[in-house]
Short mmCIF file of C-alpha atoms and ligand atoms in Angstrom, two decimals:
data_model
loop_
_atom_site.label_atom_id
_atom_site.label_comp_id
_atom_site.label_asym_id
_atom_site.label_seq_id
_atom_site.Cartn_x
_atom_site.Cartn_y
_atom_site.Cartn_z
CA MET A 20 89.93 106.94 135.79
CA LYS A 21 88.36 103.49 135.88
CA SER A 22 84.68 103.25 136.56
CA ASN A 23 83.29 100.10 138.25
CA PHE A 24 79.72 101.14 139.05
CA SER A 25 76.87 98.81 138.27
CA VAL A 26 74.19 99.48 135.76
CA ASN A 27 70.71 98.36 136.80
CA LYS A 28 69.96 96.40 133.67
CA GLU A 29 66.39 95.64 134.61
CA PHE A 30 65.64 99.36 135.14
CA LEU A 31 67.41 100.16 131.90
CA LEU A 32 65.36 97.77 129.81
CA LYS A 33 62.10 98.70 131.50
CA THR A 34 62.75 102.39 130.89
CA ALA A 35 63.81 101.70 127.29
CA LYS A 36 60.58 99.83 126.62
CA GLU A 37 58.39 102.43 128.28
CA ILE A 38 59.81 105.35 126.24
CA LEU A 39 60.25 103.46 122.98
CA GLU A 40 56.55 102.52 123.03
CA PHE A 41 55.53 106.12 123.62
CA ASN A 42 54.74 108.20 120.50
CA SER A 43 56.87 111.36 120.22
CA PRO A 44 57.30 112.48 116.63
CA THR A 45 59.27 115.66 116.21
CA GLY A 46 56.99 118.61 117.04
CA PHE A 47 54.85 116.50 119.45
CA CYS A 48 57.02 115.88 122.48
CA PHE A 49 55.32 117.58 125.38
CA GLU A 50 53.64 114.32 126.50
CA ILE A 51 56.86 112.27 126.47
CA MET A 52 58.62 115.15 128.28
CA ASP A 53 56.03 114.82 131.11
CA LYS A 54 56.71 111.06 131.19
CA ILE A 55 60.51 111.62 131.40
CA GLU A 56 60.02 114.18 134.15
CA ALA A 57 57.93 111.61 136.08
CA ILE A 58 60.47 108.76 135.58
CA ILE A 59 63.40 110.82 136.94
CA LYS A 60 61.47 112.55 139.69
CA PRO A 61 62.33 109.95 142.40
CA PHE A 62 66.07 110.69 141.84
CA GLY A 63 65.62 114.23 143.03
CA TYR A 64 67.39 116.10 140.20
CA ASN A 65 66.16 119.46 139.03
CA PHE A 66 64.20 119.43 135.83
CA GLU A 67 63.45 122.51 133.79
CA ARG A 68 61.92 123.10 130.32
CA ASN A 69 62.87 125.81 127.81
CA ASN A 70 60.28 127.57 125.65
CA LYS A 71 60.45 125.07 122.76
CA GLY A 72 60.04 122.13 125.12
CA CYS A 73 63.52 120.69 125.64
CA GLY A 74 64.09 119.43 129.16
CA THR A 75 67.24 120.13 131.20
CA ILE A 76 68.23 117.98 134.15
CA THR A 77 70.90 119.42 136.46
CA VAL A 78 73.22 117.21 138.51
CA GLU A 79 75.34 119.23 140.89
CA GLY A 80 79.06 118.42 140.75
CA LYS A 81 81.89 118.51 143.30
CA ASN A 82 83.06 121.50 141.31
CA ASN A 83 80.29 123.76 140.23
CA GLU A 84 82.58 126.26 138.51
CA LYS A 85 82.42 124.26 135.32
CA THR A 86 79.34 122.78 133.57
CA ILE A 87 79.40 119.90 131.20
CA GLY A 88 76.50 119.44 128.86
CA MET A 89 75.16 116.13 127.68
CA CYS A 90 72.30 115.81 125.26
CA ALA A 91 70.02 113.12 123.73
CA HIS A 92 66.95 113.66 121.67
CA VAL A 93 63.59 112.18 122.39
CA ASP A 94 61.87 113.31 119.23
CA THR A 95 61.52 110.74 116.47
CA LEU A 96 60.52 110.53 112.85
CA GLY A 97 56.82 110.60 112.01
CA ALA A 98 54.32 111.95 109.54
CA MET A 99 51.62 114.57 109.30
CA VAL A 100 48.33 114.73 107.33
CA ARG A 101 48.93 116.71 104.14
CA SER A 102 45.49 116.34 102.53
CA ILE A 103 42.47 114.08 102.41
CA THR A 104 41.81 112.30 99.08
CA PRO A 105 38.36 112.22 97.41
CA SER A 106 38.12 108.57 98.28
CA GLY A 107 38.83 109.06 101.97
CA ASN A 108 42.49 108.22 102.36
CA LEU A 109 45.18 110.52 103.74
CA LYS A 110 48.16 111.95 101.83
CA PHE A 111 51.00 112.58 104.23
CA THR A 112 54.18 114.57 104.65
CA ILE A 113 57.10 113.01 106.49
CA LEU A 114 58.65 114.42 109.63
CA GLY A 115 62.43 113.92 109.57
CA GLY A 116 63.91 111.37 107.19
CA PRO A 117 62.38 107.88 107.39
CA ILE A 118 63.32 105.37 104.73
CA LEU A 119 59.93 105.56 103.07
CA PRO A 120 59.78 102.05 101.51
CA THR A 121 60.06 100.62 105.04
CA LEU A 122 56.84 102.39 105.95
CA ASP A 123 54.89 100.41 103.32
CA SER A 124 52.18 98.34 105.17
CA GLU A 125 53.16 99.77 108.61
CA TYR A 126 50.38 100.44 111.13
CA CYS A 127 49.93 103.98 112.38
CA THR A 128 47.77 106.11 114.58
CA ILE A 129 46.26 109.45 113.52
CA ARG A 130 45.78 111.96 116.31
CA THR A 131 43.27 114.77 115.73
CA ARG A 132 43.72 118.27 117.22
CA GLU A 133 41.00 117.31 119.73
CA GLY A 134 43.08 114.33 120.81
CA LYS A 135 41.00 111.55 119.22
CA LEU A 136 42.97 108.59 117.97
CA TYR A 137 42.27 106.53 114.89
CA SER A 138 44.31 103.57 113.55
CA GLY A 139 45.45 103.27 109.98
CA THR A 140 48.01 101.70 107.63
CA PHE A 141 50.62 103.24 105.28
CA LEU A 142 50.12 101.74 101.80
CA SER A 143 51.22 102.12 98.27
CA THR A 144 48.54 103.63 95.96
CA SER A 145 48.85 100.34 94.08
CA PRO A 146 48.39 98.12 97.10
CA ALA A 147 46.84 94.97 95.63
CA ALA A 148 48.88 92.37 93.76
CA HIS A 149 45.72 91.06 92.07
CA VAL A 150 44.74 94.36 90.60
CA PHE A 151 47.73 96.58 89.98
CA GLU A 152 50.54 95.62 87.55
CA ASP A 153 52.91 97.93 89.32
CA SER A 154 52.05 96.79 92.87
CA LYS A 155 55.60 95.58 93.41
CA SER A 156 57.54 98.16 91.34
CA LYS A 157 55.74 101.51 92.12
CA PRO A 158 58.06 103.84 94.01
CA ARG A 159 57.31 103.98 97.77
CA ASP A 160 57.41 107.72 98.26
CA GLU A 161 55.05 110.49 99.49
CA LYS A 162 53.50 110.88 96.04
CA ASN A 163 52.65 107.20 95.64
CA MET A 164 51.66 106.33 99.22
CA GLU A 165 48.59 106.98 101.38
CA VAL A 166 47.26 106.18 104.84
CA ARG A 167 44.20 103.92 104.82
CA ILE A 168 41.98 104.76 107.89
CA ASP A 169 40.29 101.98 109.88
CA GLU A 170 36.91 103.71 109.87
CA ILE A 171 33.97 103.40 107.38
CA VAL A 172 34.85 106.36 105.17
CA ASN A 173 34.03 106.68 101.46
CA CYS A 174 34.84 110.31 100.77
CA LYS A 175 36.70 113.37 102.04
CA GLU A 176 33.64 114.55 104.03
CA ASP A 177 33.43 111.25 105.94
CA VAL A 178 37.05 111.76 107.08
CA GLU A 179 36.42 115.34 108.06
CA LYS A 180 33.46 114.20 110.16
CA LEU A 181 35.85 112.11 112.26
CA GLY A 182 37.66 115.31 113.11
CA ILE A 183 40.72 114.44 110.99
CA GLY A 184 42.29 117.46 109.27
CA VAL A 185 45.38 118.79 107.62
CA GLY A 186 48.26 119.12 110.10
CA ASP A 187 47.21 116.20 112.33
CA PHE A 188 50.08 114.05 113.56
CA ILE A 189 50.52 110.49 112.30
CA PHE A 190 52.34 108.22 114.74
CA ILE A 191 54.20 105.34 113.11
CA ASP A 192 53.86 102.07 115.10
CA PRO A 193 57.18 101.73 117.03
CA LYS A 194 56.76 97.90 117.31
CA THR A 195 58.99 97.72 120.37
CA THR A 196 60.26 94.24 121.16
CA ILE A 197 62.99 93.20 123.57
CA THR A 198 64.27 89.67 122.97
CA GLU A 199 65.62 87.11 125.51
CA SER A 200 68.95 87.45 123.74
CA GLY A 201 69.19 91.10 124.69
CA PHE A 202 68.20 92.74 121.38
CA ILE A 203 66.10 95.88 121.43
CA LYS A 204 64.02 96.24 118.31
CA SER A 205 61.95 99.30 117.69
CA ARG A 206 61.56 101.92 115.01
CA PHE A 207 63.03 104.79 116.95
CA ILE A 208 66.02 103.60 118.98
CA ASP A 209 67.48 106.77 117.49
CA ASP A 210 67.63 108.40 119.96
CA LYS A 211 65.43 106.92 122.66
CA GLY A 212 68.07 104.22 123.26
CA SER A 213 70.37 107.01 124.43
CA VAL A 214 67.67 108.67 126.45
CA ALA A 215 67.13 105.38 128.25
CA ALA A 216 70.83 105.08 128.81
CA ILE A 217 71.03 108.53 130.31
CA ILE A 218 68.05 107.87 132.67
CA ALA A 219 69.76 104.63 133.75
CA LEU A 220 72.96 106.63 134.36
CA LEU A 221 70.92 109.06 136.61
CA GLU A 222 69.44 106.00 138.42
CA MET A 223 72.92 104.72 138.97
CA MET A 224 74.32 108.05 140.22
CA HIS A 225 71.36 108.43 142.60
CA ARG A 226 71.56 104.82 143.90
CA GLU A 227 75.31 104.80 144.42
CA ASN A 228 75.30 108.42 145.67
CA LEU A 229 77.82 109.49 143.02
CA LYS A 230 78.65 113.14 142.50
CA PRO A 231 80.18 114.06 139.10
CA LYS A 232 83.48 115.95 138.94
CA ASN A 233 81.74 118.96 137.44
CA THR A 234 78.11 120.06 137.36
CA VAL A 235 76.30 118.25 134.52
CA LYS A 236 73.39 119.66 132.58
CA ILE A 237 71.56 117.00 130.63
CA ILE A 238 69.43 118.27 127.77
CA ILE A 239 66.65 115.99 126.54
CA SER A 240 66.06 117.68 123.22
CA THR A 241 63.26 117.75 120.78
CA TYR A 242 63.31 119.03 117.16
CA GLU A 243 66.68 117.25 116.64
CA GLU A 244 65.32 115.33 113.70
CA VAL A 245 64.67 118.54 111.90
CA GLY A 246 68.09 120.01 112.72
CA HIS A 247 67.69 122.59 115.52
CA GLY A 248 67.33 120.33 118.64
CA SER A 249 69.95 121.78 121.04
CA ALA A 250 70.58 124.95 119.09
CA SER A 251 69.92 126.83 122.27
CA ILE A 252 71.77 125.55 125.42
CA PRO A 253 72.28 126.93 128.93
CA SER A 254 75.02 129.59 128.68
CA ASP A 255 77.21 127.99 131.42
CA ILE A 256 77.90 124.86 129.35
CA SER A 257 81.47 124.89 128.06
CA GLU A 258 81.75 121.41 126.70
CA MET A 259 78.98 119.08 125.54
CA ILE A 260 78.66 115.42 124.60
CA ALA A 261 75.89 114.53 122.21
CA VAL A 262 74.69 111.02 122.99
CA ASP A 263 73.10 109.84 119.81
CA MET A 264 72.93 106.63 117.82
CA GLY A 265 76.13 105.18 116.46
CA CYS A 266 76.15 104.36 112.74
CA ILE A 267 76.63 100.80 111.47
CA GLY A 268 77.40 99.68 107.92
CA ASP A 269 79.69 99.90 104.91
CA ASP A 270 83.27 100.47 106.04
CA LEU A 271 82.31 101.56 109.62
CA SER A 272 83.59 99.35 112.42
CA CYS A 273 80.75 99.76 114.96
CA THR A 274 78.47 96.89 115.92
CA GLU A 275 75.22 96.72 117.87
CA TYR A 276 77.23 95.78 120.96
CA ASP A 277 79.53 98.82 120.97
CA VAL A 278 79.54 102.34 122.10
CA SER A 279 80.45 104.39 119.03
CA ILE A 280 82.76 107.37 119.28
CA CYS A 281 82.38 109.67 116.25
CA ALA A 282 85.50 111.49 115.12
CA LYS A 283 83.79 113.31 112.36
CA ASP A 284 80.36 113.53 110.71
CA SER A 285 78.84 115.63 107.92
CA SER A 286 79.15 118.71 110.14
CA GLY A 287 82.90 118.25 110.48
CA PRO A 288 85.36 116.93 113.06
CA TYR A 289 84.42 116.79 116.71
CA ASP A 290 86.74 118.32 119.41
CA TYR A 291 90.10 116.53 119.18
CA ASN A 292 90.88 116.50 122.93
CA MET A 293 87.45 115.43 124.10
CA THR A 294 87.37 112.61 121.48
CA THR A 295 90.82 111.50 122.54
CA GLU A 296 89.83 111.43 126.15
CA LEU A 297 86.73 109.37 125.39
CA ILE A 298 88.76 106.87 123.34
CA ASN A 299 91.32 106.53 126.19
CA LEU A 300 88.56 106.04 128.78
CA ALA A 301 86.93 103.33 126.59
CA LYS A 302 90.31 101.53 126.44
CA GLU A 303 91.11 101.92 130.14
CA ASN A 304 87.64 100.59 131.12
CA ASN A 305 87.86 97.64 128.65
CA LEU A 306 84.70 98.78 126.94
CA SER A 307 83.54 97.41 123.61
CA TYR A 308 83.88 100.55 121.43
CA ALA A 309 84.44 101.73 117.92
CA VAL A 310 85.77 105.08 116.44
CA ASP A 311 84.03 105.88 113.21
CA ILE A 312 83.28 108.64 110.64
CA TYR A 313 79.58 109.09 110.00
CA PRO A 314 79.07 109.98 106.37
CA MET A 315 75.51 111.35 106.55
CA TYR A 316 74.90 112.70 109.99
CA GLY A 317 74.59 115.76 112.22
CA SER A 318 74.07 115.90 115.99
CA ASP A 319 72.78 118.13 118.69
CA VAL A 320 76.42 119.33 119.20
CA SER A 321 76.44 120.34 115.46
CA ALA A 322 73.19 122.27 116.04
CA ALA A 323 74.63 124.04 119.13
CA LEU A 324 77.86 124.97 117.31
CA ARG A 325 76.01 126.19 114.23
CA ALA A 326 73.79 128.30 116.42
CA GLY A 327 76.99 130.10 117.66
CA ASN A 328 77.59 128.48 121.06
CA ASP A 329 81.25 128.62 122.05
CA ILE A 330 81.65 125.05 123.21
CA ARG A 331 83.88 122.00 122.66
CA GLY A 332 81.81 119.07 121.52
CA ALA A 333 81.93 115.26 121.14
CA LEU A 334 79.56 112.62 119.92
CA ILE A 335 79.09 109.07 121.23
CA GLY A 336 76.27 106.62 121.38
CA PRO A 337 75.07 103.02 121.11
CA GLY A 338 75.51 101.27 117.76
CA VAL A 339 72.11 101.11 115.99
CA HIS A 340 71.56 98.90 112.97
CA ALA A 341 69.28 99.95 110.04
CA SER A 342 68.79 103.55 111.24
CA HIS A 343 65.67 105.37 110.15
CA GLY A 344 64.37 102.00 108.98
CA MET A 345 63.49 99.14 111.38
CA GLU A 346 66.18 99.85 113.97
CA ARG A 347 67.83 97.43 116.38
CA THR A 348 70.53 97.54 119.03
CA HIS A 349 71.73 95.33 121.86
CA VAL A 350 71.59 95.99 125.59
CA ASN A 351 75.43 95.69 125.63
CA ALA A 352 75.68 98.84 123.41
CA LEU A 353 73.57 100.78 125.94
CA GLU A 354 75.65 99.50 128.90
CA ASN A 355 78.91 100.45 127.17
CA THR A 356 77.49 103.94 126.49
CA ILE A 357 76.46 104.34 130.15
CA LYS A 358 79.96 103.13 131.34
CA LEU A 359 81.75 105.53 129.04
CA LEU A 360 79.57 108.46 130.15
CA SER A 361 80.07 107.69 133.78
CA ALA A 362 83.82 107.38 133.34
CA TYR A 363 83.90 110.78 131.65
CA LEU A 364 81.73 112.52 134.19
CA ILE A 365 82.67 110.89 137.47
ZN1 ZN B 2 69.43 110.82 116.34
#
């Protein structure tokens, strides 16, 4: 069926900016979940949380015999304090899989258990060109990088006095920028771009008073970046669409303007019939789309299937350039994603 509903672009971009700017590394998502609950509250949909903190939004359908699941993850990459060096810097461990060389010289915020925030910078342990012969060639990895804290600290004890300790979260500056030309630049468009798209879809369904064919349960997951995001899903879900970033590069055909439909990723092929239906809907609605194979990828649907859920699953999402580095997409990719989802659901 053709969908000709209108996306509120202004709301979409405002929501994207708001959530992209908000720190939510995997394992620290309760604050952003509160924020999402507050953003969708005016639309009147039921919002529930499971024990590990994933949110589920329920949209009643014309037919409530069948429940379709949809999921997007709000957790991002990040880092955590591993130890404090004798000179008062922080060794860190990564959360998820950032491209570490891209973190060199990035600003960050350290959050103590008590909730105090301190700014800092990720740097190589040979950070000065005038001093270290290997400043340009030293590997940028956990072993050879540290966080420099913006406080007067000369030793480990000075850092401890600030309240900073092992296990504190380090938020990587998301550097969110939306350009006049419609590009959305931020570190973690994966997968907050999709979360913003889903919220804009809810806004559209609410504004246009649209009821989906079947009841829809939207899971806003956390812990996806460490592999178990939507491992546990409501038992009435029989088919689920993961809405996650589309890959760009090498021999893949997706661009930053497309909704990407994934036929297969590292976890195997997605459901044939669902994928076919999504491709047909993209064609019928003249959407800018791509069908691709993602060589190094797993989704919330993969997590749900691996955990033993008996569901059919598909994966779509906005094309995102330079994933797990300095990411970018275009508002057109988000709009195409929203239109494909609405065509599928409504
Ligand atoms: Zn993702």
